[in-house]
Tab-separated table of C-alpha atoms in Angstrom:
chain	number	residue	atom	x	y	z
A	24	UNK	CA	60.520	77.350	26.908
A	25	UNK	CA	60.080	75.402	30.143
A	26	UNK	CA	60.364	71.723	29.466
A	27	UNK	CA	57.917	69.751	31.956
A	28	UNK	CA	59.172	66.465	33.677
A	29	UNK	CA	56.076	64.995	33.044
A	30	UNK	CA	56.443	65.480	29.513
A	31	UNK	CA	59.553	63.597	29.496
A	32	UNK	CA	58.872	61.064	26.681
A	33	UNK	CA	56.690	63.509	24.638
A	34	UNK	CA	59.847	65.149	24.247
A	35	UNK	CA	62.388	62.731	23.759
A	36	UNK	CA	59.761	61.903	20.969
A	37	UNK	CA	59.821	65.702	19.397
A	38	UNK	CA	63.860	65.329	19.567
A	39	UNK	CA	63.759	62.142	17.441
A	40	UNK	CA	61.445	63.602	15.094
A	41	UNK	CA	63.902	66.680	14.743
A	42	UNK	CA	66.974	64.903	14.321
A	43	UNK	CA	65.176	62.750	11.534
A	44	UNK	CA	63.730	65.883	9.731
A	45	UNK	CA	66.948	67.584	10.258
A	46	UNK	CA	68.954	64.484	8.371
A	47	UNK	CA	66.893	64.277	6.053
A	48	UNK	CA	66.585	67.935	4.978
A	49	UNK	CA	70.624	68.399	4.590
A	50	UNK	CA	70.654	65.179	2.921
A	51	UNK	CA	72.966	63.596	5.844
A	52	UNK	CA	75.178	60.697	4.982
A	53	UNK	CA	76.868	58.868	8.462
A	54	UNK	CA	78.082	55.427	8.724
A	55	UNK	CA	75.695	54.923	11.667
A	56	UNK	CA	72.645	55.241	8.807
A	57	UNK	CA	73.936	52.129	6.837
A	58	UNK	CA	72.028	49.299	8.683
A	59	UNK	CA	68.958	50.575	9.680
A	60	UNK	CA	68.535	54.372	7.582
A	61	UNK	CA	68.171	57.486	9.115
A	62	UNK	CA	64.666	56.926	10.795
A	63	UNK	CA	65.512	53.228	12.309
A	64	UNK	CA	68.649	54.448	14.342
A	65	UNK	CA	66.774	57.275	15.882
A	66	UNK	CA	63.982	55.280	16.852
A	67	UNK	CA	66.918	53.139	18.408
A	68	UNK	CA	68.986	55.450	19.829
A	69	UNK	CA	67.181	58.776	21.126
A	70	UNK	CA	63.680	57.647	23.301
A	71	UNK	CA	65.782	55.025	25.097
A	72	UNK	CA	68.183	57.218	26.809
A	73	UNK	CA	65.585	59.169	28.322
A	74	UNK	CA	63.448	56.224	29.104
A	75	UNK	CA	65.024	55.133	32.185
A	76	UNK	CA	65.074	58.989	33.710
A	77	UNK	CA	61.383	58.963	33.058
A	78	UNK	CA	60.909	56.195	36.105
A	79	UNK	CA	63.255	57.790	38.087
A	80	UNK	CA	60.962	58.205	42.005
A	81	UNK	CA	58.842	61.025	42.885
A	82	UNK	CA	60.579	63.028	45.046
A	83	UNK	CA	56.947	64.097	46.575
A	84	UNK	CA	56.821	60.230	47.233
A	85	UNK	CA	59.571	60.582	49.945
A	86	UNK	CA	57.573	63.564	52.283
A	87	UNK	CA	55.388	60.931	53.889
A	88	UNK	CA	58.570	59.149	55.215
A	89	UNK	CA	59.800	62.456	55.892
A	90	UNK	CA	57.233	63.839	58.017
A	91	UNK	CA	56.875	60.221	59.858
A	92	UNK	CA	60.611	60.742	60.953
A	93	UNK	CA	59.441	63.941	62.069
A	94	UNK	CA	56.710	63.264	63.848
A	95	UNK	CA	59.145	60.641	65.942
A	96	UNK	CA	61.196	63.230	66.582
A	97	UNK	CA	58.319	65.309	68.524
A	98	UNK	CA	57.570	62.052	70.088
A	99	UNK	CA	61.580	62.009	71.444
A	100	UNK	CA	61.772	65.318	72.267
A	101	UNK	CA	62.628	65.513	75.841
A	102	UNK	CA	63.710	68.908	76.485
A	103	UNK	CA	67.739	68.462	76.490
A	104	UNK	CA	67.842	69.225	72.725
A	105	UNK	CA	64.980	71.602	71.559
A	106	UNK	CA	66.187	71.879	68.071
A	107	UNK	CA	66.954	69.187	64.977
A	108	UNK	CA	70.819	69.301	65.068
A	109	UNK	CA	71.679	69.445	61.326
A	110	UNK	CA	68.407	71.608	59.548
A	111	UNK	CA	67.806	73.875	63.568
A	112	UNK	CA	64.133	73.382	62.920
A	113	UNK	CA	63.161	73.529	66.609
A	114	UNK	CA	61.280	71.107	68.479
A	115	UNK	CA	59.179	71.356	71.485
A	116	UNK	CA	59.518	69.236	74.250
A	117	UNK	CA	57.173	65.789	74.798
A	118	UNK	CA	56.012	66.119	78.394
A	119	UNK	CA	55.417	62.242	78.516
A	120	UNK	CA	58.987	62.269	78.367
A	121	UNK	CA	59.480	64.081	81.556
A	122	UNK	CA	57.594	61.200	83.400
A	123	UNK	CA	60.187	59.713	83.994
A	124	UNK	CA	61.309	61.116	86.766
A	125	UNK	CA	58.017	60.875	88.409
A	126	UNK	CA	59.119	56.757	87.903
A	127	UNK	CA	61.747	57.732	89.823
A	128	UNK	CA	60.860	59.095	92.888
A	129	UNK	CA	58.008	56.055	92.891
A	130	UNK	CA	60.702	53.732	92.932
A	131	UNK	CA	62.614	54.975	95.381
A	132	UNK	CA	61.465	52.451	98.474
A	133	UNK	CA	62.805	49.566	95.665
A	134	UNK	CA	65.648	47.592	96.994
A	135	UNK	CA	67.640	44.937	95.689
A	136	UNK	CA	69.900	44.500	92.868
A	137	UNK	CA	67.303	44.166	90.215
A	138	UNK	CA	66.356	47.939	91.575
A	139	UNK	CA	69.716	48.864	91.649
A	140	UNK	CA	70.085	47.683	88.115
A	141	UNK	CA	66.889	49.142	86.898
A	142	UNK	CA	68.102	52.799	88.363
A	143	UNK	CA	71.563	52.750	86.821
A	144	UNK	CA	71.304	51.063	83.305
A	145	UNK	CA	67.805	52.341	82.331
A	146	UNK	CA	66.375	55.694	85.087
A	147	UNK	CA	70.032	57.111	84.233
A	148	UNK	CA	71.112	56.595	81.087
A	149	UNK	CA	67.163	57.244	79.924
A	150	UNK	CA	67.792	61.361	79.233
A	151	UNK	CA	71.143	60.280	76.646
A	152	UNK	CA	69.499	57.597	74.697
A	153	UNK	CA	66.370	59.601	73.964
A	154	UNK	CA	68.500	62.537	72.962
A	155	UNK	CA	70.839	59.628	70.887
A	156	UNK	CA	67.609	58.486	69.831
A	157	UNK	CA	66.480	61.862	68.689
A	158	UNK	CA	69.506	62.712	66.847
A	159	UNK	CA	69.835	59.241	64.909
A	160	UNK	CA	66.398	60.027	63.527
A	161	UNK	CA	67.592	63.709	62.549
A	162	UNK	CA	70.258	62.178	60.727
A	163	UNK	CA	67.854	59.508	58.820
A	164	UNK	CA	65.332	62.009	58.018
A	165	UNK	CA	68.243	64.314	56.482
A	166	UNK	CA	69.262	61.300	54.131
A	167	UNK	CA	66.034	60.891	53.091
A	168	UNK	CA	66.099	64.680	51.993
A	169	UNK	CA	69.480	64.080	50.367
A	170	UNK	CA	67.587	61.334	48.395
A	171	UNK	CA	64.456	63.670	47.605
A	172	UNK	CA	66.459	66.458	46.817
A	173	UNK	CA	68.810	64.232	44.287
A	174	UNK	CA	66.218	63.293	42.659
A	175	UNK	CA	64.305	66.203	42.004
A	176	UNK	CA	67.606	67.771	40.746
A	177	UNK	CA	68.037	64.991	38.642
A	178	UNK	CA	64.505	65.251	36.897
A	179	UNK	CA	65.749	68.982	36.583
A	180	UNK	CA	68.789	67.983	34.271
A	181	UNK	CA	67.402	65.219	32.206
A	182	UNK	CA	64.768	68.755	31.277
A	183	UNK	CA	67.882	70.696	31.215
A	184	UNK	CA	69.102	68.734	28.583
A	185	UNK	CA	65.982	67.865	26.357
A	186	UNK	CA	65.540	71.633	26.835
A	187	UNK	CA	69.362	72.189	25.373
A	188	UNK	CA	68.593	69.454	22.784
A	189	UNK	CA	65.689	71.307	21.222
A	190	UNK	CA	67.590	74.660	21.324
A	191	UNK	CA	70.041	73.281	19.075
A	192	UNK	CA	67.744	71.790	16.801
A	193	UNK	CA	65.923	75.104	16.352
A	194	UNK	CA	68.941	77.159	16.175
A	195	UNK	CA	70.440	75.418	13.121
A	196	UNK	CA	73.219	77.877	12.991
A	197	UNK	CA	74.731	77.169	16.845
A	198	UNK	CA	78.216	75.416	16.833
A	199	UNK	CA	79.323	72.714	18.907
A	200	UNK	CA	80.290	75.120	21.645
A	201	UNK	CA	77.119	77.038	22.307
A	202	UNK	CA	75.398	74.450	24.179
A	203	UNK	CA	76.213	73.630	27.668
A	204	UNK	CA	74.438	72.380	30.779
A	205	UNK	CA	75.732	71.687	33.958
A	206	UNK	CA	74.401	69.377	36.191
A	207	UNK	CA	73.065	70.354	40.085
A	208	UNK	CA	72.499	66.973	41.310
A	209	UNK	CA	75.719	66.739	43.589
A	210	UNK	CA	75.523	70.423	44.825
A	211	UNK	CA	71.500	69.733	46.065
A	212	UNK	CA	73.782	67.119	49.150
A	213	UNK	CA	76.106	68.146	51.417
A	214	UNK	CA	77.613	66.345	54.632
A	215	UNK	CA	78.458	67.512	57.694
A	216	UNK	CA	79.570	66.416	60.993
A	217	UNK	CA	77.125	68.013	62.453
A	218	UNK	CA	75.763	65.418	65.056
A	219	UNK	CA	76.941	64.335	68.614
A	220	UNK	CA	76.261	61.401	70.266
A	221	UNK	CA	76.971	60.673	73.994
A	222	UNK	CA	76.255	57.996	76.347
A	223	UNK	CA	76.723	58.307	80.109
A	224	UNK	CA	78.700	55.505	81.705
A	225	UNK	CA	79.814	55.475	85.635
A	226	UNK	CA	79.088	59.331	84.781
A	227	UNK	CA	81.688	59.651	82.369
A	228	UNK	CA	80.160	60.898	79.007
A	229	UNK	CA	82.077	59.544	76.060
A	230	UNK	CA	81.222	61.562	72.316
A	231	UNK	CA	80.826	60.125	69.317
A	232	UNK	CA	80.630	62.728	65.893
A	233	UNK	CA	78.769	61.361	63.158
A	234	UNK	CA	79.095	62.529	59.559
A	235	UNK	CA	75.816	63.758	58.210
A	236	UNK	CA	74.350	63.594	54.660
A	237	UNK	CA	71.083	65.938	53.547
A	238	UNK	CA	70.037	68.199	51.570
A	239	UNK	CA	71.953	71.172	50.831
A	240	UNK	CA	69.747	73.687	51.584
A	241	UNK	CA	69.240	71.622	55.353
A	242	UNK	CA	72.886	70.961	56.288
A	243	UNK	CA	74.049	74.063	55.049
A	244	UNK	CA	76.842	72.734	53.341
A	245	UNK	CA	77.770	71.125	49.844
A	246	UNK	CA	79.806	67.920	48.325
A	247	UNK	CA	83.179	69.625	46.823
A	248	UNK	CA	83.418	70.726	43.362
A	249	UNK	CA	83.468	67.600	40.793
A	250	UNK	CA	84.186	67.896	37.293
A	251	UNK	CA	80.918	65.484	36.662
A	252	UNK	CA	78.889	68.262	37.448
A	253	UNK	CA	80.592	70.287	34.385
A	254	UNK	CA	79.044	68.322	31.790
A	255	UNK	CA	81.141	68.667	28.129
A	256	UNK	CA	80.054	71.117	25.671
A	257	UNK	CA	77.086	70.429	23.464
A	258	UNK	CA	75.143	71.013	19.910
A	259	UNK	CA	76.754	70.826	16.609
A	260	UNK	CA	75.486	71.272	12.858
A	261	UNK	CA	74.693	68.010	11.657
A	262	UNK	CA	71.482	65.711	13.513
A	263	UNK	CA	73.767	62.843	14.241
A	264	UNK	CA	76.461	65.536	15.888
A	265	UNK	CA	73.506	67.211	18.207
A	266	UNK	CA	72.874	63.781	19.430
A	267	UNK	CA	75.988	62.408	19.926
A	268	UNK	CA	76.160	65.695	22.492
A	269	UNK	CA	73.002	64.802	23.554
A	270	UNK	CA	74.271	61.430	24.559
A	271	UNK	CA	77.072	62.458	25.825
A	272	UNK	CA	75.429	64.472	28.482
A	273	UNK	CA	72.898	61.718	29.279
A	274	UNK	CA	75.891	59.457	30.235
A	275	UNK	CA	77.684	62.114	32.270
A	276	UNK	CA	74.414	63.061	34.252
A	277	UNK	CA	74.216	58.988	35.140
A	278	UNK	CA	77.138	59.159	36.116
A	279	UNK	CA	76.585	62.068	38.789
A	280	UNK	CA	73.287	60.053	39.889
A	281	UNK	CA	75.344	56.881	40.491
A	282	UNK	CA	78.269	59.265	42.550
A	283	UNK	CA	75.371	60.833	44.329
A	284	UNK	CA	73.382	57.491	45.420
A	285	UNK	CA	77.479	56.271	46.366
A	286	UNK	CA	77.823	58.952	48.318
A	287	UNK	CA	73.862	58.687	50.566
A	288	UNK	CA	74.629	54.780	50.727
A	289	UNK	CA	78.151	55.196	52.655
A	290	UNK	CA	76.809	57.490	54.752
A	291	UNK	CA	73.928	55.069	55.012
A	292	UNK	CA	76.158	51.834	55.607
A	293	UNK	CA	78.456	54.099	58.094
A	294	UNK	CA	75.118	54.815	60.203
A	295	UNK	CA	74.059	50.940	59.859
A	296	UNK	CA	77.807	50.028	61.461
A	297	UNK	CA	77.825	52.439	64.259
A	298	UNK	CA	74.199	50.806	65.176
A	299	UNK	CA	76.032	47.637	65.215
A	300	UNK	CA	78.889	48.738	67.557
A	301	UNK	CA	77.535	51.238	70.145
A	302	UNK	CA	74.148	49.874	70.243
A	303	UNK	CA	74.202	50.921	73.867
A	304	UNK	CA	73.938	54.733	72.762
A	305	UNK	CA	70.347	54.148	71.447
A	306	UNK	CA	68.967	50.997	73.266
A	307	UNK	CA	68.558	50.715	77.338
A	308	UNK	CA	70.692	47.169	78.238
A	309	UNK	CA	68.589	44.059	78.492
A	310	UNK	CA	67.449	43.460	82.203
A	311	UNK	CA	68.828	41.023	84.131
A	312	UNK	CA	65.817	39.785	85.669
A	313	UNK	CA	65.149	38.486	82.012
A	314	UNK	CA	67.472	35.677	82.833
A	315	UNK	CA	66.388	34.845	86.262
A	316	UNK	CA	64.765	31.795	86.331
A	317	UNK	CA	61.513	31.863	87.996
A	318	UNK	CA	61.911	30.139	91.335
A	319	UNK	CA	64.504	33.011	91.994
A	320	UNK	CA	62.716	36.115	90.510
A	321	UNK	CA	62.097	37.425	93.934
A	322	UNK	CA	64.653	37.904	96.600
A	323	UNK	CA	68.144	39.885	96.434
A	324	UNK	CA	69.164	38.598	93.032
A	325	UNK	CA	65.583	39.215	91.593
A	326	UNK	CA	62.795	41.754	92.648
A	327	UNK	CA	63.852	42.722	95.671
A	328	UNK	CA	61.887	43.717	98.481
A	329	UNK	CA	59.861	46.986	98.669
A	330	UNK	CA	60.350	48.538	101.971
């Protein structure tokens, strides 16, 4: 039987109605029954664990974002890399791109230090921050397919477990060690240093490697082996002892959620800081003639002369 996300809550509803019948039938007696009987601390305890997976996003919800981060990355194509550096999807040149160097050869009668200026902080450095450019959207498009791909994993084993929940249930003579999930939400992300950045100054290129987070099947590589993803072993005899397992693996799968979302936000916050100190890699420097106050725009200091 193939338990449907969507059907969630219907059921998280069927389990609480078998671990009631199931009390009831064997004529269970547990301390937890005093205060509120056998129906009340079912109704309590089993539909609100899986409540909160049942809101967890749509990981169709992210492919819009996805394919707008894309998109920008046909837009920044220029030629020097023809190829996403973390999933190798290629990517086809933007010929706009290339226009550039027609700007170039236009502005070649320009003289003066704002044209000097203009040819070595934006002409040159143009072809390194596009490809910089390029690559930092690579890398934000792979975390949001770390992000899709943790949650649909995680909508997987909240089934996985309602699934194993049943099973027990129906199979009233399993033990407590014939049910077992394990979880796949940390192996769907990997990281990889994967990406390069360089920025040409006084024609020395300096490197920078960035550590990448995506999905697993994009960066080709997975988070280590953590013993969150082997969840402990489920089932049991008795209604109260199925659930308790039940639980059990509930908490250990939010648990794995929270180390997975840990893991995308440093990555995240590490991309955020290296924006903040080598903002130079993805944005041309402010021009001078900004500055210049009006009475001086032209002339030596300002414009120039165009000969």
């Amino acid at each position: 039987m193939t338990v449907s996300f969507d059907e969630l809550m219907a059921h998280a509803s069927e389990i609480k109605f078998l671990a009631i019948k199931r009390a009831l039938d064997e004529h269970e007696t547990e301390p937890e029954y005093a205060r509120q009987g056998v129906d009340g601390y079912y109704e309590q305890v089993v539909e609100p664990l899986f409540k909160p997976f049942s809101r967890v996003p749509d990981p169709a919800g992210y492919q819009p974002m996805i394919d707008d981060l894309s998109a920008a990355m046909h837009d920044l194509s220029g030629g020097h890399i023809d190829q996403d550096p973390i999933d190798k999807n290629p990517y086809l040149a933007n010929p706009t791109l290339e226009k550039i160097h027609t700007a170039g050869d236009y502005l070649q009668d320009w003289s003066g230090q704002a044209a000097m200026q203009f040819k070595q902080k934006f002409l040159d450095p143009f072809p390194a921050i596009s490809a910089n450019q390029f690559i930092l959207t690579a890398i934000l498009k792979a975390a949001l397919e770390a992000h899709q791909a943790m949650w649909a994993k995680t909508r997987d084993d909240i089934d996985k477990i309602a699934h194993a929940t049943m099973d027990a249930f129906d199979n009233k003579c399993c033990d407590k060690n014939t049910w077992n999930v394990s979880f796949t939400v940390l192996s769907s992300i990997g990281a990889t240093a994967a990406a390069v950045l360089t920025v040409a100054t006084d024609g020395v290129a300096a490197p920078l490697l960035l550590q990448v987070i995506g999905a697993a099947a994009q960066v080709g590589a997975t988070l280590p082996p953590d013993s969150l993803s082997d969840p402990p072993k489920g089932g049991g005899e008795s209604a109260l002892q199925i659930v308790n397992s039940m639980k059990a693996a509930i908490d250990q799968l939010t648990q794995v959620v929270q180390k997975a979302e840990a893991v995308i936000t440093k990555h995240i916050t590490g991309i955020t800081k290296l924006l903040g100190e080598h903002g130079s890699y993805f944005v041309s420097a402010r021009p001078a003639l900004a500055s210049v106050p009006d009475d001086k725009i032209t002339g030596g200091s300002g414009l120039g002369d165009s000969n």
